[in-house]
Short mmCIF file of C-alpha atoms in Angstrom, two decimals:
data_model
loop_
_atom_site.label_atom_id
_atom_site.label_comp_id
_atom_site.label_asym_id
_atom_site.label_seq_id
_atom_site.Cartn_x
_atom_site.Cartn_y
_atom_site.Cartn_z
CA MET A 1 19.55 32.51 10.30
CA LYS A 2 20.10 29.95 12.96
CA ILE A 3 17.35 28.67 14.98
CA ARG A 4 18.34 30.26 18.04
CA THR A 5 18.53 33.65 16.39
CA ALA A 6 15.58 33.04 14.64
CA LEU A 7 13.14 31.52 17.85
CA THR A 8 14.71 34.81 19.88
CA LEU A 9 12.87 37.25 16.49
CA LYS A 10 9.78 35.44 17.13
CA ASN A 11 9.09 34.99 20.70
CA THR A 12 10.36 39.09 20.32
CA SER A 13 7.82 39.64 18.53
CA VAL A 14 5.35 38.15 19.11
CA THR A 15 5.08 38.96 22.99
CA ALA A 16 6.24 42.55 21.89
CA ALA A 17 3.24 42.75 20.03
CA ILE A 18 0.88 41.53 22.79
CA PHE A 19 2.99 44.27 25.24
CA LEU A 20 2.40 47.10 22.60
CA LEU A 21 -1.20 46.34 22.33
CA CYS A 22 -1.50 45.98 26.67
CA MET A 23 0.32 49.45 26.72
CA LEU A 24 -2.04 50.95 23.91
CA LEU A 25 -5.63 49.68 25.70
CA ILE A 26 -3.58 51.29 28.95
CA TYR A 27 -3.42 54.61 26.78
CA LEU A 28 -6.77 54.06 25.40
CA LEU A 29 -8.30 53.92 28.45
CA SER A 30 -6.91 56.67 30.39
CA GLU A 31 -7.42 58.66 28.18
CA GLN A 32 -11.10 57.85 28.39
CA THR A 33 -11.56 57.86 31.57
CA ARG A 34 -9.58 61.95 31.81
CA ASP A 35 -12.46 62.31 28.68
CA ARG A 36 -15.32 61.58 31.29
CA THR A 37 -13.49 63.08 34.18
CA PHE A 38 -13.16 66.40 32.87
CA PHE A 39 -16.43 66.34 31.45
CA ARG A 40 -17.89 65.87 34.78
CA ASP A 41 -15.81 68.48 36.15
CA LEU A 42 -17.05 71.32 33.14
CA LYS A 43 -20.66 70.01 34.67
CA SER A 44 -19.75 70.71 37.92
CA GLU A 45 -18.00 74.18 37.33
CA GLY A 46 -20.83 75.32 35.12
CA ILE A 47 -23.58 74.64 37.61
CA THR A 48 -21.43 76.38 40.31
CA LYS A 49 -21.26 79.35 38.33
CA ALA A 50 -24.26 79.36 37.04
CA HIS A 51 -25.63 79.13 41.08
CA LEU A 52 -23.60 82.06 41.66
CA PHE A 53 -24.93 84.26 38.94
CA LEU A 54 -28.97 83.39 39.23
CA ALA A 55 -28.73 83.82 43.28
CA GLY A 56 -27.23 87.00 42.84
CA GLN A 57 -23.83 85.96 45.29
CA ALA A 58 -21.81 87.59 42.55
CA ASP A 59 -22.19 89.90 40.06
CA ALA A 60 -21.33 89.57 36.38
CA ARG A 61 -18.85 92.11 36.18
CA THR A 62 -17.02 90.32 38.83
CA MET A 63 -16.96 86.76 37.64
CA GLN A 64 -16.13 87.69 34.55
CA SER A 65 -12.88 89.78 35.90
CA ILE A 66 -12.43 86.46 38.24
CA TYR A 67 -12.64 84.03 34.60
CA LEU A 68 -10.09 86.67 32.92
CA ASN A 69 -7.54 87.07 35.62
CA ASN A 70 -7.74 83.17 36.51
CA LYS A 71 -7.41 82.38 32.66
CA LYS A 72 -3.65 84.05 32.45
CA PHE A 73 -2.32 81.26 34.62
CA ILE A 74 -4.92 77.97 34.55
CA ASN A 75 -7.07 76.51 31.90
CA GLU A 76 -10.19 78.51 33.52
CA VAL A 77 -13.76 76.96 32.52
CA GLU A 78 -15.75 79.16 30.19
CA VAL A 79 -19.24 79.48 31.45
CA ALA A 80 -22.46 81.32 29.78
CA VAL A 81 -26.08 80.86 30.61
CA TYR A 82 -29.04 81.59 28.60
CA THR A 83 -33.24 81.50 28.82
CA THR A 84 -34.86 78.86 26.89
CA ASP A 85 -35.27 81.45 24.24
CA PHE A 86 -31.56 81.77 23.27
CA ARG A 87 -31.29 84.82 25.19
CA MET A 88 -27.79 85.79 26.92
CA LEU A 89 -27.41 86.30 30.26
CA TYR A 90 -24.40 85.96 30.99
CA HIS A 91 -21.32 85.03 29.47
CA ASP A 92 -17.47 84.62 31.26
CA ALA A 93 -15.85 86.14 28.04
CA ILE A 94 -18.19 87.58 24.98
CA GLN A 95 -14.90 88.45 23.22
CA ASN A 96 -13.62 84.59 23.17
CA ASP A 97 -17.08 82.75 23.42
CA ILE A 98 -15.53 78.86 22.47
CA ILE A 99 -18.40 77.60 22.11
CA LYS A 100 -20.43 79.58 20.09
CA GLU A 101 -24.40 78.63 20.75
CA THR A 102 -26.67 78.40 18.08
CA GLN A 103 -30.73 78.05 18.13
CA LYS A 104 -30.08 74.65 16.65
CA MET A 105 -27.61 73.99 20.14
CA ILE A 106 -30.37 75.40 22.32
CA ASP A 107 -32.52 73.24 21.18
CA ASP A 108 -30.59 70.25 20.90
CA ILE A 109 -29.72 71.18 25.03
CA LEU A 110 -33.57 71.59 25.51
CA ARG A 111 -34.52 68.22 23.82
CA THR A 112 -32.06 65.96 25.31
CA LYS A 113 -31.28 68.14 29.04
CA GLU A 114 -27.54 67.40 28.50
CA ILE A 115 -25.06 67.19 25.97
CA GLU A 116 -21.32 66.76 25.34
CA PHE A 117 -19.23 67.48 22.37
CA HIS A 118 -15.73 68.31 21.18
CA ILE A 119 -14.57 71.53 20.02
CA GLY A 120 -10.56 71.53 18.67
CA LYS A 121 -8.83 70.83 21.62
CA TYR A 122 -11.21 72.09 23.81
CA GLN A 123 -14.25 70.41 25.61
CA GLY A 124 -17.52 71.77 26.17
CA VAL A 125 -20.99 70.48 27.47
CA GLY A 126 -24.76 71.93 27.52
CA MET A 127 -27.48 71.34 29.58
CA VAL A 128 -30.78 72.63 31.43
CA TYR A 129 -30.11 74.02 34.85
CA LEU A 130 -33.34 74.12 37.22
CA PHE A 131 -33.49 77.53 39.15
CA GLU A 132 -36.28 78.04 41.72
CA GLY A 133 -38.52 76.57 38.90
CA LYS A 134 -37.39 77.98 35.99
CA GLU A 135 -35.09 76.41 33.16
CA TYR A 136 -32.33 77.64 32.07
CA ILE A 137 -29.56 76.58 29.29
CA VAL A 138 -26.00 76.67 31.00
CA THR A 139 -23.05 76.27 28.64
CA ALA A 140 -19.30 75.46 29.70
CA ALA A 141 -16.07 74.72 27.89
CA ALA A 142 -12.12 74.74 28.45
CA TYR A 143 -9.06 72.51 27.92
CA ASP A 144 -7.91 69.78 29.67
CA GLY A 145 -4.68 71.29 30.42
CA TYR A 146 -3.38 68.99 33.39
CA GLY A 147 -4.78 65.63 32.29
CA HIS A 148 -3.58 65.73 28.66
CA ASP A 149 -0.30 66.47 30.32
CA ASN A 150 -0.65 63.95 32.73
CA VAL A 151 -1.63 61.31 29.51
CA ALA A 152 1.44 62.70 27.62
CA GLY A 153 3.58 61.92 30.31
CA LEU A 154 1.94 58.68 30.32
CA GLN A 155 2.49 58.32 27.09
CA ARG A 156 6.26 58.92 27.51
CA THR A 157 6.69 56.66 30.35
CA LEU A 158 4.62 53.75 28.23
CA VAL A 159 7.12 54.18 25.19
CA ALA A 160 10.20 53.97 27.51
CA LEU A 161 8.74 50.29 29.30
CA PHE A 162 8.09 49.34 26.08
CA ILE A 163 11.68 50.04 24.94
CA VAL A 164 13.07 48.61 27.47
CA GLY A 165 10.64 45.36 27.99
CA VAL A 166 11.46 44.73 24.26
CA SER A 167 15.60 44.78 25.33
CA LEU A 168 14.96 42.80 28.22
CA LEU A 169 12.31 40.48 26.06
CA PHE A 170 14.95 40.08 22.91
CA ALA A 171 18.32 39.51 25.76
CA ALA A 172 16.12 37.02 27.66
CA GLY A 173 14.86 35.01 24.53
CA TYR A 174 18.24 34.55 23.47
CA PHE A 175 19.51 32.92 26.75
CA LEU A 176 16.73 30.62 27.02
CA ALA A 177 16.86 29.84 22.99
CA ARG A 178 20.06 29.33 23.60
CA VAL A 179 20.28 27.06 26.85
CA SER A 180 16.97 25.05 25.28
CA LEU A 181 19.09 24.18 22.02
CA ARG A 182 21.75 23.16 23.55
CA PRO A 183 21.22 19.62 23.60
CA ILE A 184 20.44 20.12 20.33
CA ARG A 185 24.11 21.63 19.48
CA ASN A 186 25.56 18.79 21.70
CA ILE A 187 23.53 15.88 19.43
CA VAL A 188 24.95 17.78 16.67
CA ASN A 189 28.83 17.58 18.03
CA GLU A 190 27.50 13.79 18.36
CA VAL A 191 26.21 13.02 15.06
CA GLU A 192 29.44 14.45 13.53
CA THR A 193 31.75 12.12 15.09
CA ILE A 194 29.96 9.23 13.14
CA SER A 195 31.33 8.38 10.20
CA ALA A 196 30.83 4.89 8.00
CA SER A 197 34.30 3.47 9.89
CA ARG A 198 32.84 4.38 13.22
CA ILE A 199 29.28 3.68 12.75
CA ASP A 200 28.49 1.43 15.92
CA ARG A 201 28.39 4.80 17.32
CA ARG A 202 25.20 6.40 19.15
CA LEU A 203 23.76 9.38 20.62
CA PRO A 204 23.09 9.55 24.13
CA VAL A 205 19.39 9.92 25.26
CA LYS A 206 19.51 11.22 28.45
CA ASN A 207 15.69 11.50 28.82
CA GLY A 208 13.61 9.46 26.54
CA LYS A 209 9.98 10.92 27.33
CA ASP A 210 10.81 14.58 25.92
CA GLU A 211 11.07 15.03 21.75
CA LEU A 212 14.92 15.06 21.94
CA GLY A 213 15.03 11.95 23.78
CA GLU A 214 13.12 11.16 21.54
CA LEU A 215 14.47 12.32 18.53
CA SER A 216 18.01 10.70 20.05
CA THR A 217 16.23 7.08 20.14
CA ALA A 218 14.62 7.54 16.29
CA PHE A 219 17.92 8.56 15.21
CA ASN A 220 20.00 5.46 17.24
CA ALA A 221 17.12 3.09 15.41
CA LEU A 222 17.93 4.82 11.97
CA LEU A 223 22.06 3.81 12.49
CA ASP A 224 20.86 0.63 13.50
CA ARG A 225 18.95 -0.01 10.67
CA LEU A 226 22.09 1.43 8.57
CA GLU A 227 24.43 -0.91 10.06
CA ILE A 228 22.71 -3.46 9.30
CA SER A 229 22.43 -2.43 5.80
CA PHE A 230 26.08 -1.78 5.23
CA ASN A 231 27.25 -4.74 6.97
CA SER A 232 25.25 -6.55 5.02
CA GLN A 233 26.02 -4.82 1.60
CA LYS A 234 30.15 -5.27 2.48
CA MET A 235 28.92 -8.90 3.14
CA PHE A 236 27.47 -8.99 0.15
CA VAL A 237 29.90 -7.20 -2.15
CA SER A 238 32.29 -9.79 -0.29
CA ASN A 239 30.59 -13.23 -1.33
CA VAL A 240 29.55 -11.43 -4.86
CA SER A 241 33.07 -10.80 -5.13
CA HIS A 242 34.39 -14.62 -4.34
CA GLU A 243 31.49 -15.81 -6.38
CA LEU A 244 32.58 -13.99 -9.51
CA ARG A 245 35.80 -14.64 -9.34
CA THR A 246 35.69 -18.26 -9.42
CA PRO A 247 34.28 -18.49 -13.38
CA LEU A 248 36.45 -15.94 -13.87
CA ALA A 249 39.32 -17.40 -12.91
CA ALA A 250 38.84 -20.88 -14.68
CA LEU A 251 37.60 -18.67 -17.55
CA MET A 252 40.65 -16.60 -18.08
CA ALA A 253 42.41 -20.28 -16.98
CA GLU A 254 41.09 -21.88 -19.20
CA LEU A 255 41.99 -19.16 -22.32
CA ASP A 256 45.11 -19.00 -21.15
CA LEU A 257 46.02 -23.04 -22.02
CA SER A 258 44.47 -22.57 -25.47
CA LEU A 259 46.82 -19.90 -26.27
CA GLN A 260 49.88 -21.54 -24.98
CA LYS A 261 50.31 -23.83 -27.90
CA GLU A 262 48.31 -24.93 -31.48
CA ARG A 263 45.82 -27.32 -30.41
CA THR A 264 43.51 -29.78 -32.36
CA ALA A 265 40.12 -29.24 -33.35
CA GLU A 266 39.20 -31.09 -30.54
CA GLN A 267 40.89 -29.85 -28.03
CA TYR A 268 40.02 -26.43 -28.38
CA ARG A 269 36.19 -27.86 -28.95
CA HIS A 270 36.71 -29.10 -25.89
CA ALA A 271 38.39 -25.51 -23.92
CA MET A 272 35.13 -23.92 -25.82
CA GLN A 273 32.69 -26.08 -23.56
CA ASN A 274 34.67 -25.44 -20.58
CA MET A 275 34.60 -21.87 -21.13
CA LEU A 276 30.41 -22.01 -22.37
CA GLN A 277 30.06 -23.96 -19.17
CA ASP A 278 32.10 -20.62 -16.88
CA ALA A 279 30.07 -18.38 -18.88
CA ARG A 280 26.89 -19.88 -17.86
CA ARG A 281 28.01 -20.41 -14.50
CA MET A 282 28.08 -16.79 -14.68
CA THR A 283 24.86 -16.26 -16.43
CA ARG A 284 22.89 -17.71 -13.28
CA LEU A 285 24.88 -16.09 -10.66
CA ILE A 286 23.84 -12.53 -12.23
CA ASP A 287 20.61 -13.18 -12.85
CA GLY A 288 19.68 -14.40 -9.59
CA LEU A 289 21.59 -11.27 -8.13
CA LEU A 290 19.02 -9.50 -10.08
CA ASN A 291 16.64 -11.45 -8.84
CA LEU A 292 17.82 -10.81 -5.28
CA ALA A 293 17.85 -7.16 -5.67
CA LYS A 294 13.80 -7.43 -7.66
CA ALA A 295 13.00 -9.00 -4.10
CA ASP A 296 14.33 -6.12 -1.75
CA TYR A 297 12.10 -3.51 -3.39
CA ARG A 298 9.43 -2.31 -1.11
CA LYS A 299 5.85 -3.92 -1.77
CA GLU A 300 4.36 -0.60 -2.70
CA GLU A 301 7.18 -0.28 -6.21
CA ILE A 302 6.29 -4.12 -7.38
CA SER A 303 2.61 -5.05 -9.39
CA MET A 304 0.64 -6.55 -7.63
CA ARG A 305 -2.34 -8.56 -9.42
CA ASP A 306 -4.12 -11.92 -7.84
CA VAL A 307 -2.65 -14.93 -8.83
CA ARG A 308 -3.59 -18.72 -9.15
CA LEU A 309 -1.47 -20.42 -7.60
CA ASP A 310 -2.33 -24.42 -9.26
CA GLU A 311 -1.92 -22.49 -12.24
CA LEU A 312 1.09 -20.60 -11.27
CA LEU A 313 2.69 -23.75 -10.29
CA LEU A 314 2.04 -26.41 -13.73
CA ASP A 315 4.08 -23.45 -15.57
CA VAL A 316 6.56 -23.73 -13.42
CA ARG A 317 6.95 -27.37 -13.80
CA GLU A 318 6.19 -26.57 -17.69
CA THR A 319 9.50 -24.51 -17.70
CA ILE A 320 11.67 -27.24 -15.28
CA LEU A 321 11.13 -29.85 -16.99
CA ARG A 322 11.70 -28.26 -20.38
CA ALA A 323 15.46 -26.91 -19.09
CA HIS A 324 15.90 -30.22 -17.60
CA PRO A 325 13.71 -33.19 -18.91
CA GLU A 326 15.42 -35.86 -16.82
CA TYR A 327 13.95 -34.31 -13.50
CA SER A 328 10.42 -35.66 -12.25
CA ILE A 329 7.56 -33.01 -10.67
CA GLU A 330 4.61 -33.99 -10.02
CA LEU A 331 1.42 -31.80 -8.95
CA LEU A 332 -1.32 -32.96 -5.88
CA PHE A 333 -4.36 -30.45 -6.37
CA GLY A 334 -6.87 -31.82 -3.24
CA GLN A 335 -10.42 -32.43 -4.62
CA GLU A 336 -11.28 -29.29 -1.82
CA GLU A 337 -9.48 -26.72 -4.69
CA ALA A 338 -12.09 -26.82 -6.98
CA ASP A 339 -15.14 -25.60 -4.77
CA ASP A 340 -13.48 -22.11 -4.76
CA ASP A 341 -11.27 -20.42 -6.72
CA ARG A 342 -10.23 -17.82 -4.43
CA MET A 343 -8.67 -20.49 -1.70
CA ILE A 344 -5.95 -21.17 -3.84
CA THR A 345 -6.14 -17.71 -5.48
CA THR A 346 -3.45 -15.23 -3.75
CA THR A 347 -2.00 -11.44 -4.56
CA GLY A 348 1.18 -11.00 -6.31
CA ASN A 349 3.10 -10.73 -8.53
CA PRO A 350 3.52 -13.86 -10.31
CA TYR A 351 7.32 -13.56 -11.68
CA LEU A 352 8.58 -13.31 -8.43
CA LEU A 353 6.69 -16.30 -7.50
CA ASN A 354 7.90 -18.49 -10.32
CA ILE A 355 11.33 -17.71 -9.21
CA ALA A 356 10.38 -18.88 -5.86
CA PHE A 357 8.91 -21.80 -6.73
CA SER A 358 11.10 -22.74 -8.93
CA ASN A 359 13.80 -22.75 -6.75
CA LEU A 360 12.22 -25.06 -4.30
CA ILE A 361 11.30 -27.30 -6.88
CA GLU A 362 14.57 -27.37 -8.29
CA ASN A 363 16.40 -28.12 -5.04
CA ASN A 364 14.50 -30.78 -4.33
CA CYS A 365 15.31 -32.50 -7.88
CA LYS A 366 18.95 -31.60 -7.55
CA TYR A 367 18.80 -33.22 -4.09
CA SER A 368 17.11 -36.13 -4.88
CA VAL A 369 18.68 -39.41 -6.37
CA ASN A 370 15.89 -39.62 -8.79
CA HIS A 371 15.44 -36.11 -9.52
CA SER A 372 12.07 -35.88 -8.33
CA SER A 373 9.26 -33.47 -6.14
CA THR A 374 6.09 -33.86 -5.07
CA VAL A 375 4.36 -30.96 -4.89
CA GLN A 376 0.71 -30.46 -2.87
CA ILE A 377 -1.63 -27.32 -2.99
CA SER A 378 -4.12 -27.64 -0.33
CA PHE A 379 -5.77 -24.67 1.90
CA TRP A 380 -6.44 -23.46 5.67
CA ASP A 381 -8.47 -20.56 7.69
CA ARG A 382 -6.50 -18.23 5.39
CA TRP A 383 -3.61 -19.70 4.06
CA THR A 384 -2.57 -21.67 1.02
CA VAL A 385 -0.54 -23.92 1.50
CA ILE A 386 2.22 -26.06 -0.78
CA ARG A 387 4.44 -28.63 0.39
CA LEU A 388 7.16 -29.62 -1.62
CA SER A 389 9.02 -32.45 -0.80
CA ASP A 390 11.67 -34.52 -2.41
CA SER A 391 13.14 -38.32 -1.07
CA GLY A 392 16.93 -36.88 -0.98
CA ILE A 393 19.87 -37.12 0.86
CA GLY A 394 17.98 -34.53 3.71
CA MET A 395 19.96 -31.79 5.26
CA SER A 396 22.14 -31.55 8.72
CA GLU A 397 20.96 -29.52 11.42
CA THR A 398 23.45 -26.90 10.61
CA ASP A 399 22.46 -26.85 6.82
CA LYS A 400 18.48 -26.11 7.85
CA GLN A 401 19.62 -23.16 10.42
CA ASN A 402 21.48 -21.85 7.77
CA LEU A 403 19.83 -22.80 4.53
CA PHE A 404 17.84 -19.02 4.13
CA THR A 405 21.27 -17.52 4.71
CA LEU A 406 22.55 -16.01 1.44
CA PHE A 407 25.67 -17.67 -0.47
CA TYR A 408 25.72 -20.68 2.16
CA ARG A 409 26.70 -23.82 0.88
CA GLY A 410 25.30 -26.65 2.15
CA GLU A 411 27.58 -29.51 3.59
CA ASP A 412 27.09 -31.27 0.37
CA GLU A 413 28.16 -28.29 -1.46
CA LYS A 414 29.94 -30.32 -3.91
CA VAL A 415 27.72 -33.00 -4.78
CA VAL A 416 25.35 -30.32 -6.45
CA GLU A 417 26.88 -26.82 -8.15
CA GLY A 418 24.68 -24.03 -6.59
CA HIS A 419 25.69 -20.73 -5.26
CA GLY A 420 24.05 -20.24 -2.40
CA ILE A 421 21.42 -17.60 -3.89
CA GLY A 422 18.03 -19.85 -4.10
CA MET A 423 16.91 -20.28 -1.31
CA ALA A 424 17.63 -16.77 0.42
CA LEU A 425 15.95 -15.91 -2.51
CA SER A 426 12.64 -17.93 -2.12
CA GLN A 427 12.43 -16.50 1.59
CA LYS A 428 12.85 -12.55 0.58
CA ILE A 429 9.46 -13.21 -2.30
CA ILE A 430 7.54 -14.91 0.22
CA HIS A 431 7.92 -12.96 2.87
CA LEU A 432 7.53 -10.24 0.42
CA HIS A 433 4.39 -11.59 -0.09
CA LYS A 434 3.16 -11.44 3.70
CA GLY A 435 3.85 -15.45 3.65
CA ASN A 436 5.89 -18.08 5.48
CA ILE A 437 7.84 -20.57 4.74
CA ALA A 438 9.26 -23.46 6.85
CA VAL A 439 11.54 -26.41 5.70
CA HIS A 440 11.65 -30.23 7.40
CA SER A 441 14.46 -32.78 7.12
CA GLU A 442 15.92 -35.21 8.34
CA ARG A 443 19.42 -37.04 6.41
CA GLY A 444 18.41 -39.70 4.42
CA LYS A 445 14.77 -39.11 5.25
CA GLY A 446 13.61 -36.30 2.39
CA THR A 447 13.20 -32.34 2.55
CA THR A 448 9.84 -30.54 2.61
CA PHE A 449 9.67 -27.29 2.15
CA VAL A 450 6.20 -25.89 3.54
CA VAL A 451 5.14 -22.20 2.16
CA GLU A 452 2.00 -20.39 3.13
CA LEU A 453 0.52 -17.46 1.85
CA PRO A 454 -2.91 -15.55 1.77
CA HIS A 455 -5.37 -16.15 -0.54
CA ILE A 456 -8.14 -13.78 -1.07
CA GLY A 457 -10.99 -15.93 -0.18
#
């Protein structure tokens, strides 16, 4: 069921229920008013007839004859007059006797002075009537044919109004729902034109303050993020394909040359060393891509704990020196760090932080003439500050601006082997830990990375 039909049915059902309740209240109030009015008419008619009889203005036979003649045409009131000791003085039609008075009824009338009651479809009253200083009991009963006909007519009118009203409500509700949902239909039509090849299209926003405007704005913002993601993905796939093609092409070329003719053991050994070097390049590239994917996880998906940065840097230094004994890494810890361990402790993932600092230190060592890096740790305000410096060849302004761009290789790419992943990966990891990273470098004067991570102190 479409929203338009569902809204129409729901609105019509709710309105019809309220409409029906109002009509029911009208009917019940009308019936109550008829009932009270007829009791009042019965009392008036009973007193009138009792007075005529007791005053001797009309004898019993005449009054009974009038009652019987009128009863053929109208719902005449049947009146009876009793003494207080339950002796009947007058009755309009003793043979019919609608009320069938009893001693208990007479006693109730004497005690309460007036009673009202229903007998089947008839209504009746009983009252004490004082005439010339003497009390009499007067009862009156009749069927309110005229009142019931009016109420029945009102009931038929209300039913007809309900049917017509609900039909009009449904038609009006359907029309209003269709008009109200037309902008959504337009949005759907616009959305259907957006595809991966046309992701630059956006929804028109006519009124940014209403709900549909907010929906369009939110959807456009989603498309902006998706477009950035798609473009990044295409660029990533393109760059990865390019980076993997080079070592694969070299590996295949080496294999082709090796298979073309018989070679000496030394030549085979040399070819296998070249192939091993290409395989290692591919392994480093794949490891970098896997680590980059991990750095793209959301923070809540990564295991975090308290990490002492001085101990982490010691582990990083040991790992790098084990792989590159020719490197020189000097760690400088300020004296003030010993006073409070919390100042050099951050909340993070040790594995990712290890990768980030390894990349930064290795970058120092690779681009330094003496393959050295100086790492200094300190703290300021709410930050733990790590400075990683070298005295190498430095960077140009272009290199500094593009340093953290994925797969970007600097102007000195031929001097040092790499894939352009390490710096982008380090930046992602630092930002993932709510930290900051900056680079200060000049040509011929070395490079300094400044990393700020929030400490727990």
